[in-house]
CSV table of C-alpha atoms and ligand atoms in Angstrom, one decimal:
chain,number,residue,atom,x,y,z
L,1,UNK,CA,4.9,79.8,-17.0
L,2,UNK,CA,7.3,77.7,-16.9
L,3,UNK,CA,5.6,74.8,-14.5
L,4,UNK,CA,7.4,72.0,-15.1
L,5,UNK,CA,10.9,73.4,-14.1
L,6,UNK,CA,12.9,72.0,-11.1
L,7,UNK,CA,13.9,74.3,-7.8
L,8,UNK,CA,17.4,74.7,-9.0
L,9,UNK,CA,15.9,75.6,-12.4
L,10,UNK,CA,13.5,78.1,-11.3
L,11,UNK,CA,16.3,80.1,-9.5
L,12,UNK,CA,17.7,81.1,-13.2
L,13,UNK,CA,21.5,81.8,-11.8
L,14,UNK,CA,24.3,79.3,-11.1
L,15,UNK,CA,26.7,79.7,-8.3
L,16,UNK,CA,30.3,79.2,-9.2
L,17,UNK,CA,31.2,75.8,-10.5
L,18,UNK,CA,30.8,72.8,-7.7
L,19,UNK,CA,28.7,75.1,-5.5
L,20,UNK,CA,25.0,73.2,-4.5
L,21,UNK,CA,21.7,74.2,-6.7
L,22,UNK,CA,21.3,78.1,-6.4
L,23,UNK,CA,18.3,77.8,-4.7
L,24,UNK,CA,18.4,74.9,-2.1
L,25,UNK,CA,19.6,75.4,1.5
L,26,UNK,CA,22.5,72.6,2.7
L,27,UNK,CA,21.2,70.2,4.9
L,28,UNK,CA,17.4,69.7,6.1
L,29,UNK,CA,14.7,71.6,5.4
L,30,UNK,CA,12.8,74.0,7.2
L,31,UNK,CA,10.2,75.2,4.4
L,32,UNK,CA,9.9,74.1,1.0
L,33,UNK,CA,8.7,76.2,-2.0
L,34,UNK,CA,8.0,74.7,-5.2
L,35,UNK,CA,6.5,75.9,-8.1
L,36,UNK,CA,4.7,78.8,-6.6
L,37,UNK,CA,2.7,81.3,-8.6
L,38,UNK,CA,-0.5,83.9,-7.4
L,39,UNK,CA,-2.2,86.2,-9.8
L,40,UNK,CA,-4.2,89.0,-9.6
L,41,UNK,CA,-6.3,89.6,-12.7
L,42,UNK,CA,-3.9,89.6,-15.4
L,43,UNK,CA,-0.5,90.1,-13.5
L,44,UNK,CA,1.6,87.3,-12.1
L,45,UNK,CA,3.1,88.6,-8.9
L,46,UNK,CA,4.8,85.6,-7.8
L,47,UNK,CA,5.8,83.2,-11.1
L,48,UNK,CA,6.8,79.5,-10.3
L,49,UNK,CA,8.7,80.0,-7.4
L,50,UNK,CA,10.9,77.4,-5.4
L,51,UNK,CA,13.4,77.4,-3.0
L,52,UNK,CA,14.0,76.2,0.5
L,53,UNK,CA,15.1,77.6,3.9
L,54,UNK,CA,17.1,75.4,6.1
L,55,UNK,CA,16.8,75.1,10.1
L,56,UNK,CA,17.9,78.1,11.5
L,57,UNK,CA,19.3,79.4,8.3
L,58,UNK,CA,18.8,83.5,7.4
L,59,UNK,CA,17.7,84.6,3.7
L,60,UNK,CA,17.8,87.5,2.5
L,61,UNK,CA,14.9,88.8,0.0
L,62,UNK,CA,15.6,91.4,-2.0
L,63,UNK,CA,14.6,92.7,-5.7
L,64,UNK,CA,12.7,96.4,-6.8
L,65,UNK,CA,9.3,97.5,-5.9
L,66,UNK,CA,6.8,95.2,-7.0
L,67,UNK,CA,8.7,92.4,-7.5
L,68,UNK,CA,6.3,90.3,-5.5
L,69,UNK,CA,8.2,90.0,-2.1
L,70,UNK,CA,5.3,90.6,0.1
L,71,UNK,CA,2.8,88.8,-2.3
L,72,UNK,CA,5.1,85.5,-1.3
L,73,UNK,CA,5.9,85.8,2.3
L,74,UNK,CA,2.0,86.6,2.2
L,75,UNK,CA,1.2,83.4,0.6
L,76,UNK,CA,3.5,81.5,3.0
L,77,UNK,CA,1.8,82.9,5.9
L,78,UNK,CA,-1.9,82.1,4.6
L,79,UNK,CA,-2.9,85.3,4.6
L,80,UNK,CA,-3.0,84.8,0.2
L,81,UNK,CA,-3.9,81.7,-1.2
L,82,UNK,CA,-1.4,80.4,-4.0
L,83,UNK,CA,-3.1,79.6,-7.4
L,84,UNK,CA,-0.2,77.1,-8.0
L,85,UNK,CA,2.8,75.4,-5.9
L,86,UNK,CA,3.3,73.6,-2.9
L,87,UNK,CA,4.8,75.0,0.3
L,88,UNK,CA,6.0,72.8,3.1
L,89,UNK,CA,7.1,73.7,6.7
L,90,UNK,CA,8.6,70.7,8.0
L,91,UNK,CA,7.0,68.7,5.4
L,92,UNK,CA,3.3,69.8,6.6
L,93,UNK,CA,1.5,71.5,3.6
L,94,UNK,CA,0.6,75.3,4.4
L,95,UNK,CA,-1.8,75.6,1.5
L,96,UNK,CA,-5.1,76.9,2.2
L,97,UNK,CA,-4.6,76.8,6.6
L,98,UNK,CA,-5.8,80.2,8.4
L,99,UNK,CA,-3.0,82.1,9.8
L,100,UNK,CA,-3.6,81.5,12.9
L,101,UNK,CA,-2.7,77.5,12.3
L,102,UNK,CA,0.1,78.6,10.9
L,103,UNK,CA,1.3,80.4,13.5
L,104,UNK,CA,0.3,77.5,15.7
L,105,UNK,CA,2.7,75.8,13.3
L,106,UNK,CA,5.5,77.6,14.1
L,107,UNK,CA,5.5,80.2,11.2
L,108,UNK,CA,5.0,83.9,12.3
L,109,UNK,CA,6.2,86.7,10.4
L,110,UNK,CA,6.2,90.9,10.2
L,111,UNK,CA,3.9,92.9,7.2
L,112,UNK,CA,5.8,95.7,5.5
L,113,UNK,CA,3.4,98.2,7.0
L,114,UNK,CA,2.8,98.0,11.0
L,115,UNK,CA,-0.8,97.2,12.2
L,116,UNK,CA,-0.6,97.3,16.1
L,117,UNK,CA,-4.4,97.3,18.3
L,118,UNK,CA,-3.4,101.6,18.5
L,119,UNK,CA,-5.6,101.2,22.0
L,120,UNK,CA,-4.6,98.6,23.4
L,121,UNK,CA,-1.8,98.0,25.8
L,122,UNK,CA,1.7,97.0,24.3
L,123,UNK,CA,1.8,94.0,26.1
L,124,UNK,CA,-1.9,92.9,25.0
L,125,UNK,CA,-1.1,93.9,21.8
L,126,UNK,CA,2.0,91.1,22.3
L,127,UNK,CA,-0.6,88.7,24.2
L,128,UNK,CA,-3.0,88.7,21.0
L,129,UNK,CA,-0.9,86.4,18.3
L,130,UNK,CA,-0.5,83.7,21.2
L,131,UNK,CA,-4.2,83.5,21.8
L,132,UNK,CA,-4.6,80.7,19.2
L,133,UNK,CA,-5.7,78.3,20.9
L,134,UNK,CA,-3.6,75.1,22.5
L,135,UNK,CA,-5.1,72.6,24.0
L,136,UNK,CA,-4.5,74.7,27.6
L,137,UNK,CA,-6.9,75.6,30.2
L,138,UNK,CA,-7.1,78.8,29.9
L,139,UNK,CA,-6.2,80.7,33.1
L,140,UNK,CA,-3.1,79.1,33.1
L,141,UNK,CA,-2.8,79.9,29.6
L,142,UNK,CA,-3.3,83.5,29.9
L,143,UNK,CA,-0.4,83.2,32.3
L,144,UNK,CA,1.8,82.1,30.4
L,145,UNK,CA,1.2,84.0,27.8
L,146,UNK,CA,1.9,87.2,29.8
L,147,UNK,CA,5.1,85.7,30.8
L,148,UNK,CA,6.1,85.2,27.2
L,149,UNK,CA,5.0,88.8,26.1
L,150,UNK,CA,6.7,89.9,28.7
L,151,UNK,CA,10.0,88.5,27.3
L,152,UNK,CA,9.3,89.2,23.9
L,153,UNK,CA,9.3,92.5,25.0
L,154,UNK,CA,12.0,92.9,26.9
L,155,UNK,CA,13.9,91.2,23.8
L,156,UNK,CA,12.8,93.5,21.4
L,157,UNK,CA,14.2,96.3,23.9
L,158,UNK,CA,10.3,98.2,24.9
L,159,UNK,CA,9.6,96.4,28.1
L,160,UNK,CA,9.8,99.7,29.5
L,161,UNK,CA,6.3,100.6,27.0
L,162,UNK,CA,4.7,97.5,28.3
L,163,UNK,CA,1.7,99.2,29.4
L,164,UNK,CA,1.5,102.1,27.2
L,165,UNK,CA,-1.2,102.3,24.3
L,166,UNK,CA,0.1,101.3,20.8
L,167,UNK,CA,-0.8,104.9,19.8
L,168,UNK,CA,1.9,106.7,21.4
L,169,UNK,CA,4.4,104.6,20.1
L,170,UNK,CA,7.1,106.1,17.6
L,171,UNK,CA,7.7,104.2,14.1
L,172,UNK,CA,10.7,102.8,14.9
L,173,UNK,CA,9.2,101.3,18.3
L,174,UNK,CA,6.2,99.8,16.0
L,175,UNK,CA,8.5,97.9,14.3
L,176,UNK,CA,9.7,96.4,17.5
L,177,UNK,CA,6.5,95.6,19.0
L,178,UNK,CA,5.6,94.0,15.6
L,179,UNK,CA,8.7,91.8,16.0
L,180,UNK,CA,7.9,91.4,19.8
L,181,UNK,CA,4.4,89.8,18.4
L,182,UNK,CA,6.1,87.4,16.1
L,183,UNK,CA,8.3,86.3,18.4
L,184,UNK,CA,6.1,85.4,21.2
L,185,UNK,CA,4.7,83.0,19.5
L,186,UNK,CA,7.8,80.8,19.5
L,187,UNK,CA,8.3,80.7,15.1
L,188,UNK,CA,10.9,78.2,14.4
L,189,UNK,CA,10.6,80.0,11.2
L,190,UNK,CA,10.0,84.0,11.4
L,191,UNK,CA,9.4,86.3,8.1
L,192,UNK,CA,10.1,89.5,8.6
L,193,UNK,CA,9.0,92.5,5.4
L,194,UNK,CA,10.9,95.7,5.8
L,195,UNK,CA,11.7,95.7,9.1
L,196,UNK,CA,14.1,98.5,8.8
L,197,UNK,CA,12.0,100.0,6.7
L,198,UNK,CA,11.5,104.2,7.8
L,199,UNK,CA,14.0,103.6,10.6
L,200,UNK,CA,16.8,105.9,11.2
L,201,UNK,CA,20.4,104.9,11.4
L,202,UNK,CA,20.1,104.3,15.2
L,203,UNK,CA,16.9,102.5,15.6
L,204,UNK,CA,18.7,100.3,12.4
L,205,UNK,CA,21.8,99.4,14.3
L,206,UNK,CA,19.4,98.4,17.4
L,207,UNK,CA,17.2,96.3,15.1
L,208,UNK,CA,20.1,94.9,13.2
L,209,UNK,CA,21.3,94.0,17.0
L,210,UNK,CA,18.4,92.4,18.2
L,211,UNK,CA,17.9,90.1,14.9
L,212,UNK,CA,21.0,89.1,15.0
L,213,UNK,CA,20.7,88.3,18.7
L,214,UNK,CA,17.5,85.9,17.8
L,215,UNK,CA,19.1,84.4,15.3
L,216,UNK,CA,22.3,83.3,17.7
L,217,UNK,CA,19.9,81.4,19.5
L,218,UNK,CA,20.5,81.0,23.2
L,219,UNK,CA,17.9,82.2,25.5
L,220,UNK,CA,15.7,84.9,26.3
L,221,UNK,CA,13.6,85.4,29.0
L,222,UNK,CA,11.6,81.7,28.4
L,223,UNK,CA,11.7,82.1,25.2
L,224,UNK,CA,14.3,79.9,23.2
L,225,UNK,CA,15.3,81.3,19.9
L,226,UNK,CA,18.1,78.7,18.9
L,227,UNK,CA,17.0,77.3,15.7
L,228,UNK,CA,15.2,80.2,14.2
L,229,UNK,CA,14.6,80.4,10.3
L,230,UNK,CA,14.2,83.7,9.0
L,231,UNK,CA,13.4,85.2,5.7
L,232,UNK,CA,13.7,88.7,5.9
L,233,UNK,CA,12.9,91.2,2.8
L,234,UNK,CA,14.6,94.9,2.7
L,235,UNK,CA,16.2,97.3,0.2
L,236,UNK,CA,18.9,98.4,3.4
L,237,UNK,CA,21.5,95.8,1.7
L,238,UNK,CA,24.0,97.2,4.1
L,239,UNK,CA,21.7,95.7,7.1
L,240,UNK,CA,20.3,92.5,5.1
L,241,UNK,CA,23.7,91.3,3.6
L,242,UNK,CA,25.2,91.0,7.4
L,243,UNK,CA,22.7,89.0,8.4
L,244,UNK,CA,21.5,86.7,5.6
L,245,UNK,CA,23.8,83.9,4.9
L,246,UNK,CA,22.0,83.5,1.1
L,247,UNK,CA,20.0,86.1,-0.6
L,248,UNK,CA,17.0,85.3,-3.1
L,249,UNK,CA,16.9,88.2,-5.7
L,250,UNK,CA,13.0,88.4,-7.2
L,251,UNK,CA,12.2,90.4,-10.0
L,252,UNK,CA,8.8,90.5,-12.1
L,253,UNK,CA,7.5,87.7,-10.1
L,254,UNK,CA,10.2,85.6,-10.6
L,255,UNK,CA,13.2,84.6,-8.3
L,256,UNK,CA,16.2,85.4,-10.9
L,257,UNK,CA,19.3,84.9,-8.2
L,258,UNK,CA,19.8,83.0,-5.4
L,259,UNK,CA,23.8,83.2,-3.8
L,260,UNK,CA,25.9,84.0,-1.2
L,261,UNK,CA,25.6,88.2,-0.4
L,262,UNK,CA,28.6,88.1,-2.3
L,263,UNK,CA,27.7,86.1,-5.4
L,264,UNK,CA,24.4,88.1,-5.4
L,265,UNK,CA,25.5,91.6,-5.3
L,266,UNK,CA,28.6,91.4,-8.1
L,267,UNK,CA,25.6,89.0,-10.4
L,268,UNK,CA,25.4,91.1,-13.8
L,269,UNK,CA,21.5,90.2,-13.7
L,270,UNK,CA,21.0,91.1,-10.1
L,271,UNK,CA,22.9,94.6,-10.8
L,272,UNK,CA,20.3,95.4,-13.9
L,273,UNK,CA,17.4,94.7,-12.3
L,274,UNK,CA,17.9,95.8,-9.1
L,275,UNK,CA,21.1,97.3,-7.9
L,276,UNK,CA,21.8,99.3,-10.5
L,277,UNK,CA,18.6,101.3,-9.8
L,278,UNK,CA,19.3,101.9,-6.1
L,279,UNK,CA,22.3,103.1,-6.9
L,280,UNK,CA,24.2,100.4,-4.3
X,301,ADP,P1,7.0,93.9,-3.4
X,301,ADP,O1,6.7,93.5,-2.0
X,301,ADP,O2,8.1,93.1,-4.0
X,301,ADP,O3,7.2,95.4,-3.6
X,301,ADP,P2,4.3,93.0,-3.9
X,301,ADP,O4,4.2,91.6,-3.6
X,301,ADP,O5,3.7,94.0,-2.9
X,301,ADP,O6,5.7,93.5,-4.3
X,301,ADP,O7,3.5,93.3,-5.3
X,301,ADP,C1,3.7,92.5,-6.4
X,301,ADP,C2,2.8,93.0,-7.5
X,301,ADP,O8,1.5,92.5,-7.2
X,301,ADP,C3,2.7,94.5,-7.7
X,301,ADP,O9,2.5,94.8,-9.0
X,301,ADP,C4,1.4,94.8,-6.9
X,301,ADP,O10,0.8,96.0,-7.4
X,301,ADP,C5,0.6,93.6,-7.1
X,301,ADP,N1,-0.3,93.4,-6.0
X,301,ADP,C6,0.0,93.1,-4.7
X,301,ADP,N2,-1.0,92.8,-3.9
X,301,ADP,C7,-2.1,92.9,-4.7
X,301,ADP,C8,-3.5,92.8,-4.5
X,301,ADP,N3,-4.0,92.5,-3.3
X,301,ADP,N4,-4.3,93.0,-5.6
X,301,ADP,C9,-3.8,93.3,-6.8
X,301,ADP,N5,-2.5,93.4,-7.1
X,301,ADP,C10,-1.7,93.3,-6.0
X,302,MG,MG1,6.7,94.6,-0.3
């Protein structure tokens, strides 16, 4: 499998000469993959991964069906357990911690398919991922929680649906409640898997908005969003490759690009296993 290999090797693809190792982000580091792997039976889903995410830096995940995308950002956010590698958030090691710690960390993220509470409240369903508890007493907690739903909320643009059931809720404002969620928690580093996956062109251009609103940083509400980290995984490259500043391309389990949109969309390898298919 490969252990042994360095980040920069594992990445497989050089940028154009005198550009920095494919697969490390310029500058400090936010998370740190290294060497990453998870089976299930006989299949390697995610092969000896490594790269890192800087402070407040976007990547973009891409690669076809399969390819293991979810299986990693799963593994990041403890809901997997690796069978190999090391990942660091800022330098703590993230290996075998419940979710909920990592959360508490500062790493909260979006699945690829949306699981609100259907009966419970949207704002309760908001109020859940920030019930890990703090250190805080909790009526004042509870409190402040609320507040911060509240302007996760209004961020993600359903504040309006704050006290309707998750049931009644159309696709496209799922996927903002599930962002709402991630985002009350305060992530310095948030993962988000298809999130414009099943939307239409409109609810796309509002989502594609709102990210790139968070990742601008300035304030919301209480919440502060300057600094954010994101790794977000889709197949709409029009949407991902304005956002993402570097793009990971995975294939088979194993990252086989890592570049500027740019470098990654005209990269011979990247066009045969991927691009080509779609038809982009
Ligand atoms: P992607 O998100 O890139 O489409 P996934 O990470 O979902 O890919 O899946 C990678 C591979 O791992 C696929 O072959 C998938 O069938 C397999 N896989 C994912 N989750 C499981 C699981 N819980 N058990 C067994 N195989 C799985
Ligand atoms: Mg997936």
């Amino acid at each position: 499998m490969g252990g042994g290999r360095t980040a920069a090797a594992g990445t497989g693809v050089a940028g154009p000469a005198g550009r920095p190792a494919a697969g490390a982000a310029a500058g400090p580091v936010l998370l740190e993959i290294r060497n990453l792997s998870k089976r299930f039976g006989g299949l390697v889903a995610v092969n000896d991964v490594s790269f890192d995410v800087g402070p407040s830096e976007v990547v973009g995940l891409i690669g076809p069906n399969g390819a293991g995308k979810s299986t990693l950002v799963k593994l990041i956010m403890g809901i997997l357990r690796p069978d190999q590698g090391s990942i660091l958030f800022k330098g703590t090691d993230l290996r075998g911690r419940a979710p909920w710690d990592i959360v508490n960390l500062g790493v909260a993220g979006t699945f690829q398919n949306t699981r609100p509470f259907r009966r419970l409240p949207i704002i309760a369903n908001v109020m859940v991922p920030c019930l890990a508890p703090r250190g805080r007493k909790r009526g004042e907690w509870v409190k402040r929680i609320e507040v911060k739903a509240r302007d996760a909320l209004e961020f993600a643009g359903i504040s309006d649906l704050a006290l309707e059931p998750a049931y009644q809720l159309s696709h496209g404002e799922l996927k903002r409640l599930e962002i709402a969620r991630a985002i009350a928690t305060e992530p310095e580093l948030l993962i988000l898997d298809e999130p414009f996956g099943g939307l239409n062109p409109t609810e796309s251009d509002l989502l594609a908005k709102s990210i790139k609103r968070l990742h601008k940083g300035g304030r919301f509400g209480r919440l502060h969003s300057e600094g954010m980290g994101m790794i977000i995984i889709d197949h709409k490259l029009s949407y991902l490759l304005q956002i993402a500043s570097r793009v990971l391309v995975m294939n088979f389990g194993q990252l086989i690009a890592s570049g500027t949109p740019d470098e990654v969309v005209t990269n011979p390898q990247v066009i045969e296993a991927y691009l080509g298919k779609e038809g982009a």
